[in-house]
Amino acid sequence: ILEKLSLTTVNQIYFFQNFINFLELTVPLEHKSYNTVIHDEALANNDITNYYSFSVVRNPYDRYVSAYTFLNNIHPGYGKTFDEFLDLMTSFLPDFWNNTFSLFRPQWWFICGQDQETISIDNICRFETLASDWTATANTINSNNPDANIPTTL
């Protein structure tokens, strides 16, 4: 399940589109939660619950610095300090995140179940250690399905 950062990063890997075609997903991968992807694929009569799932997460502080910078670039007169922005982003009730721009959603929103605590995916890669995390992830996918033939280096 891919969030903005990982979708951008992993899409830059030359094989990724072929991998998506290999999976025969019917719904485009966008900034969706794991549960939403499972649900949308089920609506298209495609059961992907046995697929190996992973996500790339980023240091939350770095992520919010990026979101704050983005917000100030598209709304130059935004007028909040970074500390005020952080206070705002961390004060919302969990239900708020379902209806806000994906860039501002906390990473748990993408990878946790309905209870907002149980991690639903098989593996979490960290952006800061993506090269080594990707090697392990690709090896796992390849060992579970040799036809995938995913390169293990970025």
CSV table of C-alpha atoms in Angstrom, one decimal:
chain,number,residue,atom,x,y,z
A,1,ILE,CA,0.0,0.0,0.0
A,2,LEU,CA,1.6,3.1,-1.1
A,3,GLU,CA,1.5,6.5,0.3
A,4,LYS,CA,2.8,9.7,-1.4
A,5,LEU,CA,6.4,9.2,-0.5
A,6,SER,CA,6.6,5.6,-1.3
A,7,LEU,CA,4.4,5.8,-4.4
A,8,THR,CA,6.8,8.4,-5.8
A,9,THR,CA,9.9,6.5,-4.8
A,10,VAL,CA,8.8,3.0,-5.8
A,11,ASN,CA,7.3,4.3,-9.1
A,12,GLN,CA,10.8,5.5,-10.0
A,13,ILE,CA,12.0,1.9,-9.9
A,14,TYR,CA,11.9,0.8,-13.5
A,15,PHE,CA,10.2,-2.5,-12.9
A,16,PHE,CA,7.3,-1.3,-10.7
A,17,GLN,CA,4.7,-0.9,-13.5
A,18,ASN,CA,5.5,-4.4,-14.8
A,19,PHE,CA,5.1,-5.6,-11.2
A,20,ILE,CA,1.7,-4.0,-10.9
A,21,ASN,CA,0.7,-5.5,-14.3
A,22,PHE,CA,1.9,-8.9,-12.9
A,23,LEU,CA,-0.4,-8.5,-9.9
A,24,GLU,CA,-3.3,-7.8,-12.2
A,25,LEU,CA,-4.8,-5.2,-9.9
A,26,THR,CA,-8.0,-3.7,-11.2
A,27,VAL,CA,-8.0,-0.5,-9.2
A,28,PRO,CA,-5.2,2.1,-9.7
A,29,LEU,CA,-2.8,2.4,-6.7
A,30,GLU,CA,-3.2,5.9,-5.3
A,31,HIS,CA,-3.0,7.3,-1.8
A,32,LYS,CA,-5.3,4.8,-0.3
A,33,SER,CA,-5.3,2.8,2.9
A,34,TYR,CA,-4.6,-0.9,2.8
A,35,ASN,CA,-8.2,-1.6,3.8
A,36,THR,CA,-9.6,0.6,1.0
A,37,VAL,CA,-7.4,-1.2,-1.6
A,38,ILE,CA,-8.6,-4.6,-0.3
A,39,HIS,CA,-12.2,-3.4,-0.4
A,40,ASP,CA,-12.0,-1.8,-3.9
A,41,GLU,CA,-10.3,-4.9,-5.4
A,42,ALA,CA,-13.0,-7.1,-3.8
A,43,LEU,CA,-15.7,-5.0,-5.5
A,44,ALA,CA,-13.9,-5.8,-8.8
A,45,ASN,CA,-14.0,-9.5,-7.9
A,46,ASN,CA,-10.3,-9.6,-7.3
A,47,ASP,CA,-9.2,-11.2,-4.0
A,48,ILE,CA,-5.8,-9.8,-3.0
A,49,THR,CA,-5.9,-10.6,0.7
A,50,ASN,CA,-3.2,-13.2,0.2
A,51,TYR,CA,-0.8,-10.8,-1.6
A,52,TYR,CA,2.3,-9.8,0.3
A,53,SER,CA,1.7,-6.2,1.4
A,54,PHE,CA,4.2,-3.5,2.3
A,55,SER,CA,4.5,0.2,2.8
A,56,VAL,CA,7.3,2.7,3.0
A,57,VAL,CA,7.0,5.1,5.9
A,58,ARG,CA,9.0,8.3,6.6
A,59,ASN,CA,10.2,9.9,9.8
A,60,PRO,CA,7.0,11.7,10.9
A,61,TYR,CA,8.8,14.9,11.7
A,62,ASP,CA,10.4,15.0,8.2
A,63,ARG,CA,7.0,14.2,6.7
A,64,TYR,CA,5.3,17.1,8.5
A,65,VAL,CA,8.2,19.5,7.6
A,66,SER,CA,7.5,18.5,3.9
A,67,ALA,CA,3.8,18.9,4.3
A,68,TYR,CA,4.2,22.4,5.9
A,69,THR,CA,6.5,23.5,3.1
A,70,PHE,CA,4.1,22.2,0.5
A,71,LEU,CA,1.2,24.0,2.1
A,72,ASN,CA,3.2,27.2,2.3
A,73,ASN,CA,4.1,26.9,-1.4
A,74,ILE,CA,0.5,26.5,-2.6
A,75,HIS,CA,-0.9,29.0,-0.1
A,76,PRO,CA,1.9,31.6,0.5
A,77,GLY,CA,-0.2,33.6,3.0
A,78,TYR,CA,-0.9,30.5,5.1
A,79,GLY,CA,0.3,32.4,8.2
A,80,LYS,CA,0.9,29.7,10.7
A,81,THR,CA,4.2,28.9,12.2
A,82,PHE,CA,5.5,25.4,12.0
A,83,ASP,CA,4.8,24.8,15.7
A,84,GLU,CA,1.2,26.0,15.2
A,85,PHE,CA,0.9,23.7,12.2
A,86,LEU,CA,2.2,20.7,14.2
A,87,ASP,CA,-0.2,21.5,17.0
A,88,LEU,CA,-3.1,21.6,14.5
A,89,MET,CA,-2.1,18.3,12.8
A,90,THR,CA,-1.7,16.4,16.1
A,91,SER,CA,-5.0,17.7,17.6
A,92,PHE,CA,-7.5,16.1,15.3
A,93,LEU,CA,-9.7,13.2,16.2
A,94,PRO,CA,-9.0,10.0,14.3
A,95,ASP,CA,-12.2,10.3,12.2
A,96,PHE,CA,-11.0,13.6,10.8
A,97,TRP,CA,-8.2,11.8,8.8
A,98,ASN,CA,-10.7,10.0,6.5
A,99,ASN,CA,-11.8,13.3,5.0
A,100,THR,CA,-8.6,15.2,4.7
A,101,PHE,CA,-5.9,15.6,2.0
A,102,SER,CA,-3.7,12.5,1.9
A,103,LEU,CA,-0.5,14.5,2.4
A,104,PHE,CA,-1.6,15.4,5.9
A,105,ARG,CA,-2.9,12.0,7.0
A,106,PRO,CA,-0.7,10.2,9.5
A,107,GLN,CA,1.0,7.1,8.3
A,108,TRP,CA,-1.0,4.8,10.6
A,109,TRP,CA,-4.1,5.8,8.5
A,110,PHE,CA,-2.6,3.9,5.5
A,111,ILE,CA,-1.5,0.8,7.2
A,112,CYS,CA,-3.7,0.1,10.2
A,113,GLY,CA,-7.0,-1.7,10.4
A,114,GLN,CA,-10.4,-0.2,11.3
A,115,ASP,CA,-9.4,-0.2,15.0
A,116,GLN,CA,-6.6,2.2,14.1
A,117,GLU,CA,-4.1,0.2,16.1
A,118,THR,CA,-3.6,-3.2,14.4
A,119,ILE,CA,-1.1,-3.1,11.5
A,120,SER,CA,-2.7,-4.7,8.5
A,121,ILE,CA,0.2,-5.0,6.2
A,122,ASP,CA,3.0,-7.6,6.1
A,123,ASN,CA,6.0,-5.4,6.2
A,124,ILE,CA,7.0,-1.8,6.9
A,125,CYS,CA,10.0,-0.3,5.1
A,126,ARG,CA,11.6,2.9,6.3
A,127,PHE,CA,12.5,5.6,3.9
A,128,GLU,CA,15.7,6.3,5.8
A,129,THR,CA,16.8,2.6,5.3
A,130,LEU,CA,15.0,2.0,2.0
A,131,ALA,CA,17.8,0.3,0.2
A,132,SER,CA,18.3,-2.5,2.7
A,133,ASP,CA,14.6,-2.7,3.6
A,134,TRP,CA,13.8,-3.0,-0.1
A,135,THR,CA,16.3,-5.9,-0.6
A,136,ALA,CA,14.5,-7.8,2.2
A,137,THR,CA,11.1,-7.0,0.8
A,138,ALA,CA,12.0,-8.0,-2.7
A,139,ASN,CA,13.6,-11.2,-1.5
A,140,THR,CA,10.4,-12.1,0.4
A,141,ILE,CA,8.2,-11.4,-2.6
A,142,ASN,CA,10.5,-13.4,-4.9
A,143,SER,CA,10.7,-16.4,-2.6
A,144,ASN,CA,6.9,-16.4,-2.3
A,145,ASN,CA,6.4,-16.1,-6.0
A,146,PRO,CA,9.5,-16.7,-8.2
A,147,ASP,CA,7.7,-15.5,-11.3
A,148,ALA,CA,7.7,-12.0,-9.8
A,149,ASN,CA,11.5,-11.7,-10.4
A,150,ILE,CA,11.8,-8.4,-8.7
A,151,PRO,CA,15.2,-6.8,-8.6
A,152,THR,CA,16.5,-6.7,-5.0
A,153,THR,CA,18.5,-3.4,-5.3
A,154,LEU,CA,17.3,0.1,-5.9
